[in-house]
Amino acid sequence: MPALTVPLIAPSILSADCARFGEEIKAVDEQGADWIHLDVMDGHFVPNMTFGPVIVKALRPYSRLFFDVHLMIEPVDLFIEPFAKAGADQILFHIEAGPHAHRTLQTIKSFGIKAGIVLCPSTPAQAISEILDLVDTILVMTVNPGFGGQQFLESQLSKINQIRNMVDATGRDIRISVDGGITAKTAPLVINAGADVLVAGTSIYGQKDYRQAMNALRGQDVK
């Protein structure tokens, strides 16, 4: 599927005020966000810890937007059901987190929600070639996962383009998402490479005007 002309914007609440998560989600919802991105870290797969399904469930009433839950955890399968029941609309997991990605994708879909795969910067595009028939979203990390506010890795642009070509060849409706160092300057680079979902934290929640920040990522008039 061709990339969207105007990308979907998925604010990452990792960069929001953690004492006001509910209000922060409601705020970006009202200001024009398309998805809400929730980063789940376990202190094992990545060197940081965030929150679990209880928090996702508590946040669900604050918005009817698409909840995009990114599991940076290992193992994955034990936690699919809790996050699905907590209100996730999509669960993404890392291809690097276990040997049975095909089974994990099937398990996610068995709960009637969308399934996505994530690639760390060091993982080649070809690693997901055998599961394109099951994925709804492919998330390319443009920083090493674990912390917000990192510098964008331009080396990932060629990978995004490779994945865009792979997706277009399938004819399936697969979104290509990017996460890490996404700003008004880097957004055009990843969009031109083939991405159509932009996950952004500090470039949205670090600004005073959330609507203006999201429009800047879309390349729209920010006045």
CSV table of N, CA, C and O in Angstrom, one decimal, residues 112-217:
chain,number,residue,atom,x,y,z
A,112,GLY,N,-8.6,-10.4,18.4
A,112,GLY,CA,-9.3,-9.5,17.6
A,112,GLY,C,-8.8,-8.1,17.5
A,112,GLY,O,-9.5,-7.1,17.2
A,113,ILE,N,-7.5,-7.9,17.7
A,113,ILE,CA,-6.8,-6.6,17.6
A,113,ILE,C,-5.7,-6.8,16.5
A,113,ILE,O,-5.4,-7.8,16.0
A,114,LYS,N,-5.1,-5.6,16.2
A,114,LYS,CA,-4.1,-5.6,15.1
A,114,LYS,C,-2.7,-6.0,15.8
A,114,LYS,O,-2.5,-5.8,17.0
A,115,ALA,N,-1.8,-6.5,14.9
A,115,ALA,CA,-0.5,-6.9,15.3
A,115,ALA,C,0.6,-6.3,14.6
A,115,ALA,O,0.5,-6.1,13.3
A,116,GLY,N,1.7,-5.9,15.3
A,116,GLY,CA,2.8,-5.2,14.6
A,116,GLY,C,4.1,-5.8,15.0
A,116,GLY,O,4.2,-6.4,16.1
A,117,ILE,N,5.1,-5.6,14.2
A,117,ILE,CA,6.5,-6.0,14.5
A,117,ILE,C,7.4,-4.8,14.5
A,117,ILE,O,7.2,-3.9,13.8
A,118,VAL,N,8.4,-4.9,15.3
A,118,VAL,CA,9.3,-3.8,15.5
A,118,VAL,C,10.8,-4.3,15.2
A,118,VAL,O,11.1,-5.4,15.6
A,119,LEU,N,11.5,-3.4,14.6
A,119,LEU,CA,12.9,-3.7,14.3
A,119,LEU,C,13.8,-2.7,15.0
A,119,LEU,O,13.7,-1.5,14.8
A,120,CYS,N,14.8,-3.2,15.7
A,120,CYS,CA,15.9,-2.3,16.3
A,120,CYS,C,16.8,-1.8,15.2
A,120,CYS,O,16.8,-2.4,14.1
A,121,PRO,N,17.6,-0.8,15.4
A,121,PRO,CA,18.4,-0.2,14.3
A,121,PRO,C,19.4,-1.3,13.7
A,121,PRO,O,19.7,-1.2,12.5
A,122,SER,N,19.9,-2.2,14.5
A,122,SER,CA,20.8,-3.2,14.0
A,122,SER,C,20.2,-4.4,13.2
A,122,SER,O,20.9,-5.2,12.7
A,123,THR,N,18.9,-4.4,13.2
A,123,THR,CA,18.2,-5.5,12.6
A,123,THR,C,17.8,-5.2,11.1
A,123,THR,O,17.2,-4.2,10.9
A,124,PRO,N,18.2,-6.1,10.2
A,124,PRO,CA,17.9,-5.8,8.8
A,124,PRO,C,16.5,-6.0,8.4
A,124,PRO,O,15.7,-6.7,9.1
A,125,ALA,N,16.0,-5.3,7.4
A,125,ALA,CA,14.7,-5.4,6.9
A,125,ALA,C,14.3,-6.8,6.5
A,125,ALA,O,13.1,-7.2,6.8
A,126,GLN,N,15.2,-7.6,6.0
A,126,GLN,CA,14.9,-8.9,5.6
A,126,GLN,C,14.5,-9.8,6.7
A,126,GLN,O,13.9,-10.9,6.5
A,127,ALA,N,14.7,-9.4,8.0
A,127,ALA,CA,14.4,-10.3,9.1
A,127,ALA,C,12.9,-10.5,9.2
A,127,ALA,O,12.4,-11.5,9.8
A,128,ILE,N,12.1,-9.6,8.6
A,128,ILE,CA,10.6,-9.8,8.7
A,128,ILE,C,10.0,-10.3,7.4
A,128,ILE,O,8.7,-10.3,7.3
A,129,SER,N,10.8,-10.7,6.5
A,129,SER,CA,10.3,-11.1,5.1
A,129,SER,C,9.3,-12.2,5.2
A,129,SER,O,8.4,-12.3,4.3
A,130,GLU,N,9.4,-13.1,6.2
A,130,GLU,CA,8.5,-14.3,6.2
A,130,GLU,C,7.3,-14.1,7.0
A,130,GLU,O,6.5,-15.0,7.1
A,131,ILE,N,7.0,-12.9,7.5
A,131,ILE,CA,5.8,-12.7,8.4
A,131,ILE,C,5.0,-11.5,7.8
A,131,ILE,O,4.1,-11.1,8.5
A,132,LEU,N,5.3,-11.0,6.7
A,132,LEU,CA,4.5,-9.9,6.1
A,132,LEU,C,3.1,-10.2,5.9
A,132,LEU,O,2.2,-9.3,5.8
A,133,ASP,N,2.7,-11.5,5.8
A,133,ASP,CA,1.3,-11.9,5.6
A,133,ASP,C,0.5,-11.7,6.9
A,133,ASP,O,-0.7,-11.7,6.8
A,134,LEU,N,1.2,-11.5,8.0
A,134,LEU,CA,0.4,-11.4,9.3
A,134,LEU,C,0.5,-10.0,9.9
A,134,LEU,O,-0.4,-9.7,10.8
A,135,VAL,N,1.4,-9.2,9.5
A,135,VAL,CA,1.6,-7.9,10.2
A,135,VAL,C,0.6,-6.8,9.7
A,135,VAL,O,0.3,-6.8,8.5
A,136,ASP,N,0.2,-6.0,10.6
A,136,ASP,CA,-0.6,-4.8,10.2
A,136,ASP,C,0.2,-3.5,10.2
A,136,ASP,O,-0.1,-2.6,9.5
A,137,THR,N,1.3,-3.5,11.1
A,137,THR,CA,2.2,-2.4,11.2
A,137,THR,C,3.6,-2.9,11.4
A,137,THR,O,3.8,-3.9,12.1
A,138,ILE,N,4.5,-2.2,10.7
A,138,ILE,CA,5.9,-2.4,10.9
A,138,ILE,C,6.5,-1.2,11.5
A,138,ILE,O,6.4,-0.1,10.9
A,139,LEU,N,7.1,-1.3,12.6
A,139,LEU,CA,7.7,-0.1,13.3
A,139,LEU,C,9.2,-0.2,13.2
A,139,LEU,O,9.8,-1.2,13.7
A,140,VAL,N,9.8,0.8,12.6
A,140,VAL,CA,11.3,0.9,12.5
A,140,VAL,C,11.8,1.9,13.5
A,140,VAL,O,11.4,3.0,13.6
A,141,MET,N,12.6,1.4,14.4
A,141,MET,CA,13.2,2.2,15.4
A,141,MET,C,14.4,3.0,14.8
A,141,MET,O,15.3,2.5,14.2
A,142,THR,N,14.2,4.4,14.9
A,142,THR,CA,15.3,5.2,14.4
A,142,THR,C,16.2,5.8,15.5
A,142,THR,O,16.9,6.7,15.4
A,143,VAL,N,16.1,5.1,16.7
A,143,VAL,CA,17.0,5.2,17.8
A,143,VAL,C,17.1,3.9,18.4
A,143,VAL,O,16.3,3.0,18.1
A,144,ASN,N,18.0,3.6,19.3
A,144,ASN,CA,18.1,2.4,20.0
A,144,ASN,C,17.0,2.5,21.2
A,144,ASN,O,16.9,3.5,21.9
A,145,PRO,N,16.1,1.5,21.3
A,145,PRO,CA,15.0,1.6,22.2
A,145,PRO,C,15.5,1.6,23.7
A,145,PRO,O,16.5,1.1,24.1
A,146,GLY,N,14.6,2.3,24.5
A,146,GLY,CA,14.9,2.3,25.9
A,146,GLY,C,14.7,3.7,26.5
A,146,GLY,O,14.3,3.8,27.7
A,147,PHE,N,15.0,4.7,25.8
A,147,PHE,CA,14.9,6.1,26.3
A,147,PHE,C,14.4,7.1,25.3
A,147,PHE,O,14.7,6.9,24.1
A,148,GLY,N,13.6,8.1,25.7
A,148,GLY,CA,13.2,9.1,24.8
A,148,GLY,C,14.2,10.2,24.7
A,148,GLY,O,15.2,10.2,25.4
A,149,GLY,N,14.0,11.0,23.7
A,149,GLY,CA,14.9,12.2,23.5
A,149,GLY,C,16.2,11.9,22.8
A,149,GLY,O,17.2,12.7,22.9
A,150,GLN,N,16.4,10.7,22.2
A,150,GLN,CA,17.7,10.4,21.5
A,150,GLN,C,17.8,11.0,20.1
A,150,GLN,O,16.8,11.4,19.5
A,151,GLN,N,19.0,11.0,19.6
A,151,GLN,CA,19.3,11.6,18.3
A,151,GLN,C,18.9,10.6,17.2
A,151,GLN,O,19.2,9.4,17.2
A,152,PHE,N,18.2,11.1,16.2
A,152,PHE,CA,17.7,10.3,15.0
A,152,PHE,C,18.9,9.7,14.3
A,152,PHE,O,19.9,10.3,14.0
A,153,LEU,N,18.7,8.4,13.9
A,153,LEU,CA,19.8,7.7,13.2
A,153,LEU,C,19.4,7.7,11.7
A,153,LEU,O,18.5,6.9,11.2
A,154,GLU,N,20.1,8.5,10.9
A,154,GLU,CA,19.8,8.6,9.5
A,154,GLU,C,20.1,7.3,8.7
A,154,GLU,O,19.6,7.0,7.6
A,155,SER,N,20.9,6.4,9.3
A,155,SER,CA,21.2,5.1,8.7
A,155,SER,C,20.0,4.3,8.5
A,155,SER,O,20.0,3.3,7.7
A,156,GLN,N,18.9,4.6,9.2
A,156,GLN,CA,17.6,3.8,9.1
A,156,GLN,C,16.8,4.2,7.9
A,156,GLN,O,15.8,3.5,7.6
A,157,LEU,N,17.1,5.3,7.3
A,157,LEU,CA,16.3,5.7,6.1
A,157,LEU,C,16.3,4.7,5.0
A,157,LEU,O,15.2,4.4,4.4
A,158,SER,N,17.4,4.1,4.7
A,158,SER,CA,17.4,3.1,3.7
A,158,SER,C,16.6,1.8,4.1
A,158,SER,O,16.0,1.2,3.2
A,159,LYS,N,16.6,1.5,5.4
A,159,LYS,CA,15.8,0.4,5.8
A,159,LYS,C,14.3,0.7,5.6
A,159,LYS,O,13.5,-0.2,5.2
A,160,ILE,N,13.9,1.9,6.0
A,160,ILE,CA,12.5,2.3,5.8
A,160,ILE,C,12.1,2.1,4.3
A,160,ILE,O,11.0,1.6,4.0
A,161,ASN,N,13.0,2.5,3.4
A,161,ASN,CA,12.7,2.4,2.0
A,161,ASN,C,12.6,1.0,1.5
A,161,ASN,O,11.8,0.6,0.7
A,162,GLN,N,13.5,0.2,2.1
A,162,GLN,CA,13.5,-1.3,1.7
A,162,GLN,C,12.2,-1.9,2.2
A,162,GLN,O,11.5,-2.7,1.4
A,163,ILE,N,11.7,-1.5,3.4
A,163,ILE,CA,10.5,-2.1,3.9
A,163,ILE,C,9.3,-1.5,3.1
A,163,ILE,O,8.3,-2.3,2.8
A,164,ARG,N,9.3,-0.3,2.7
A,164,ARG,CA,8.3,0.2,1.8
A,164,ARG,C,8.1,-0.6,0.6
A,164,ARG,O,7.0,-0.9,0.1
A,165,ASN,N,9.2,-0.9,-0.1
A,165,ASN,CA,9.2,-1.7,-1.3
A,165,ASN,C,8.7,-3.1,-1.0
A,165,ASN,O,7.9,-3.7,-1.8
A,166,MET,N,9.1,-3.7,0.1
A,166,MET,CA,8.6,-5.0,0.5
A,166,MET,C,7.1,-5.0,0.7
A,166,MET,O,6.4,-5.9,0.3
A,167,VAL,N,6.6,-4.0,1.4
A,167,VAL,CA,5.2,-3.8,1.7
A,167,VAL,C,4.4,-3.6,0.4
A,167,VAL,O,3.3,-4.3,0.2
A,168,ASP,N,4.8,-2.7,-0.4
A,168,ASP,CA,4.1,-2.5,-1.7
A,168,ASP,C,4.0,-3.7,-2.5
A,168,ASP,O,3.0,-3.9,-3.2
A,169,ALA,N,5.0,-4.6,-2.5
A,169,ALA,CA,5.0,-5.8,-3.3
A,169,ALA,C,3.9,-6.8,-2.8
A,169,ALA,O,3.5,-7.6,-3.6
A,170,THR,N,3.6,-6.7,-1.5
A,170,THR,CA,2.5,-7.6,-1.0
A,170,THR,C,1.1,-7.2,-1.4
A,170,THR,O,0.2,-8.0,-1.4
A,171,GLY,N,0.9,-5.9,-1.6
A,171,GLY,CA,-0.4,-5.4,-1.9
A,171,GLY,C,-1.3,-5.3,-0.7
A,171,GLY,O,-2.5,-5.0,-0.8
A,172,ARG,N,-0.7,-5.6,0.5
A,172,ARG,CA,-1.5,-5.5,1.7
A,172,ARG,C,-1.5,-4.1,2.4
A,172,ARG,O,-0.7,-3.3,2.1
A,173,ASP,N,-2.5,-3.9,3.2
A,173,ASP,CA,-2.7,-2.7,3.9
A,173,ASP,C,-1.8,-2.7,5.2
A,173,ASP,O,-2.3,-3.0,6.3
A,174,ILE,N,-0.5,-2.4,5.0
A,174,ILE,CA,0.4,-2.5,6.1
A,174,ILE,C,1.0,-1.1,6.4
A,174,ILE,O,1.5,-0.5,5.5
A,175,ARG,N,0.9,-0.6,7.6
A,175,ARG,CA,1.4,0.7,7.9
A,175,ARG,C,2.9,0.6,8.3
A,175,ARG,O,3.3,-0.4,8.9
A,176,ILE,N,3.7,1.6,7.9
A,176,ILE,CA,5.1,1.7,8.2
A,176,ILE,C,5.2,2.8,9.2
A,176,ILE,O,5.0,4.0,8.8
A,177,SER,N,5.6,2.5,10.4
A,177,SER,CA,5.7,3.5,11.5
A,177,SER,C,7.2,3.7,11.8
A,177,SER,O,8.0,2.8,11.6
A,178,VAL,N,7.5,4.9,12.3
A,178,VAL,CA,8.9,5.2,12.7
A,178,VAL,C,8.9,5.8,14.1
A,178,VAL,O,7.9,6.5,14.5
A,179,ASP,N,9.9,5.5,14.9
A,179,ASP,CA,9.9,5.9,16.3
A,179,ASP,C,11.3,6.2,16.7
A,179,ASP,O,12.2,5.4,16.6
A,180,GLY,N,11.6,7.5,17.1
A,180,GLY,CA,12.9,7.9,17.6
A,180,GLY,C,13.5,9.1,16.9
A,180,GLY,O,13.8,9.1,15.7
A,181,GLY,N,13.6,10.2,17.7
A,181,GLY,CA,14.2,11.4,17.1
A,181,GLY,C,13.3,12.1,16.0
A,181,GLY,O,13.9,12.8,15.2
A,182,ILE,N,12.0,11.8,16.0
A,182,ILE,CA,11.2,12.4,15.0
A,182,ILE,C,10.8,13.9,15.4
A,182,ILE,O,10.2,14.1,16.4
A,183,THR,N,11.2,14.8,14.5
A,183,THR,CA,11.0,16.2,14.6
A,183,THR,C,10.5,16.8,13.3
A,183,THR,O,10.4,16.0,12.3
A,184,ALA,N,10.2,18.1,13.3
A,184,ALA,CA,9.8,18.7,12.0
A,184,ALA,C,10.9,18.6,11.0
A,184,ALA,O,10.6,18.7,9.8
A,185,LYS,N,12.1,18.4,11.4
A,185,LYS,CA,13.3,18.3,10.4
A,185,LYS,C,13.4,16.9,9.9
A,185,LYS,O,13.7,16.7,8.8
A,186,THR,N,13.3,15.9,10.8
A,186,THR,CA,13.5,14.5,10.4
A,186,THR,C,12.2,13.9,9.8
A,186,THR,O,12.3,12.9,9.0
A,187,ALA,N,11.0,14.4,10.1
A,187,ALA,CA,9.8,13.8,9.6
A,187,ALA,C,9.8,13.8,8.1
A,187,ALA,O,9.4,12.7,7.5
A,188,PRO,N,10.1,14.8,7.4
A,188,PRO,CA,10.1,14.7,5.9
A,188,PRO,C,11.0,13.6,5.4
A,188,PRO,O,10.8,13.0,4.3
A,189,LEU,N,12.1,13.4,6.1
A,189,LEU,CA,13.1,12.3,5.6
A,189,LEU,C,12.4,10.9,5.7
A,189,LEU,O,12.6,10.2,4.7
A,190,VAL,N,11.8,10.6,6.8
A,190,VAL,CA,11.2,9.3,6.9
A,190,VAL,C,9.9,9.2,6.1
A,190,VAL,O,9.6,8.1,5.5
A,191,ILE,N,9.2,10.3,5.9
A,191,ILE,CA,8.0,10.2,5.0
A,191,ILE,C,8.5,10.0,3.5
A,191,ILE,O,7.9,9.1,2.8
A,192,ASN,N,9.5,10.6,3.1
A,192,ASN,CA,10.0,10.4,1.8
A,192,ASN,C,10.6,9.0,1.6
A,192,ASN,O,10.6,8.5,0.5
A,193,ALA,N,11.1,8.4,2.7
A,193,ALA,CA,11.6,7.1,2.6
A,193,ALA,C,10.5,6.0,2.5
A,193,ALA,O,10.7,4.9,2.2
A,194,GLY,N,9.2,6.4,2.9
A,194,GLY,CA,8.1,5.5,2.9
A,194,GLY,C,7.3,5.3,4.1
A,194,GLY,O,6.3,4.5,4.1
A,195,ALA,N,7.6,6.0,5.2
A,195,ALA,CA,6.8,5.9,6.4
A,195,ALA,C,5.5,6.6,6.3
A,195,ALA,O,5.4,7.6,5.6
A,196,ASP,N,4.5,6.1,7.0
A,196,ASP,CA,3.2,6.8,7.0
A,196,ASP,C,2.6,7.0,8.4
A,196,ASP,O,1.5,7.4,8.6
A,197,VAL,N,3.3,6.5,9.5
A,197,VAL,CA,3.0,6.8,10.9
A,197,VAL,C,4.2,7.3,11.6
A,197,VAL,O,5.3,6.7,11.5
A,198,LEU,N,4.0,8.5,12.3
A,198,LEU,CA,5.2,9.1,13.0
A,198,LEU,C,4.9,9.0,14.5
A,198,LEU,O,3.9,9.6,15.0
A,199,VAL,N,5.7,8.3,15.2
A,199,VAL,CA,5.7,8.3,16.6
A,199,VAL,C,6.6,9.4,17.2
A,199,VAL,O,7.8,9.4,16.8
A,200,ALA,N,6.1,10.3,18.0
A,200,ALA,CA,6.9,11.4,18.5
A,200,ALA,C,6.6,11.7,19.9
A,200,ALA,O,5.4,11.7,20.3
A,201,GLY,N,7.6,11.9,20.7
A,201,GLY,CA,7.4,12.2,22.1
A,201,GLY,C,7.7,13.6,22.4
A,201,GLY,O,6.9,14.5,22.6
A,202,THR,N,9.0,13.9,22.6
A,202,THR,CA,9.4,15.3,23.0
A,202,THR,C,9.1,16.3,22.0
A,202,THR,O,8.9,17.5,22.4
A,203,SER,N,9.0,16.0,20.7
A,203,SER,CA,8.7,17.0,19.7
A,203,SER,C,7.2,17.4,19.8
A,203,SER,O,6.8,18.4,19.1
A,204,ILE,N,6.4,16.7,20.5
A,204,ILE,CA,5.0,17.0,20.8
A,204,ILE,C,4.8,17.5,22.2
A,204,ILE,O,4.5,18.6,22.5
A,205,TYR,N,5.1,16.6,23.2
A,205,TYR,CA,4.9,16.9,24.6
A,205,TYR,C,5.9,17.9,25.1
A,205,TYR,O,5.7,18.4,26.2
A,206,GLY,N,7.0,18.1,24.4
A,206,GLY,CA,7.9,19.1,24.9
A,206,GLY,C,7.6,20.5,24.4
A,206,GLY,O,8.4,21.5,24.6
A,207,GLN,N,6.5,20.6,23.7
A,207,GLN,CA,6.1,21.9,23.1
A,207,GLN,C,4.8,22.5,23.9
A,207,GLN,O,4.1,21.7,24.4
A,208,LYS,N,4.6,23.8,23.8
A,208,LYS,CA,3.5,24.4,24.5
A,208,LYS,C,2.2,24.1,23.7
A,208,LYS,O,1.1,23.9,24.3
A,209,ASP,N,2.3,24.2,22.4
A,209,ASP,CA,1.1,24.0,21.5
A,209,ASP,C,1.1,22.7,20.9
A,209,ASP,O,1.8,22.5,19.9
A,210,TYR,N,0.3,21.7,21.4
A,210,TYR,CA,0.4,20.3,20.8
A,210,TYR,C,-0.1,20.3,19.4
A,210,TYR,O,0.4,19.5,18.6
A,211,ARG,N,-1.2,21.0,19.1
A,211,ARG,CA,-1.7,21.0,17.7
A,211,ARG,C,-0.7,21.6,16.7
A,211,ARG,O,-0.4,21.0,15.7
A,212,GLN,N,0.0,22.6,17.1
A,212,GLN,CA,1.0,23.2,16.2
A,212,GLN,C,2.2,22.2,16.0
A,212,GLN,O,2.7,22.1,14.9
A,213,ALA,N,2.5,21.6,17.1
A,213,ALA,CA,3.6,20.6,17.0
A,213,ALA,C,3.3,19.4,16.1
A,213,ALA,O,4.1,19.0,15.3
A,214,MET,N,2.1,18.9,16.2
A,214,MET,CA,1.7,17.8,15.3
A,214,MET,C,1.5,18.2,13.9
A,214,MET,O,1.9,17.5,13.0
A,215,ASN,N,1.0,19.4,13.6
A,215,ASN,CA,0.9,19.9,12.3
A,215,ASN,C,2.3,20.1,11.7
A,215,ASN,O,2.5,19.9,10.5
A,216,ALA,N,3.3,20.5,12.5
A,216,ALA,CA,4.6,20.7,12.0
A,216,ALA,C,5.2,19.4,11.5
A,216,ALA,O,5.9,19.3,10.5
A,217,LEU,N,4.9,18.3,12.2
A,217,LEU,CA,5.3,17.0,11.8
A,217,LEU,C,4.7,16.5,10.5
A,217,LEU,O,5.3,15.8,9.7
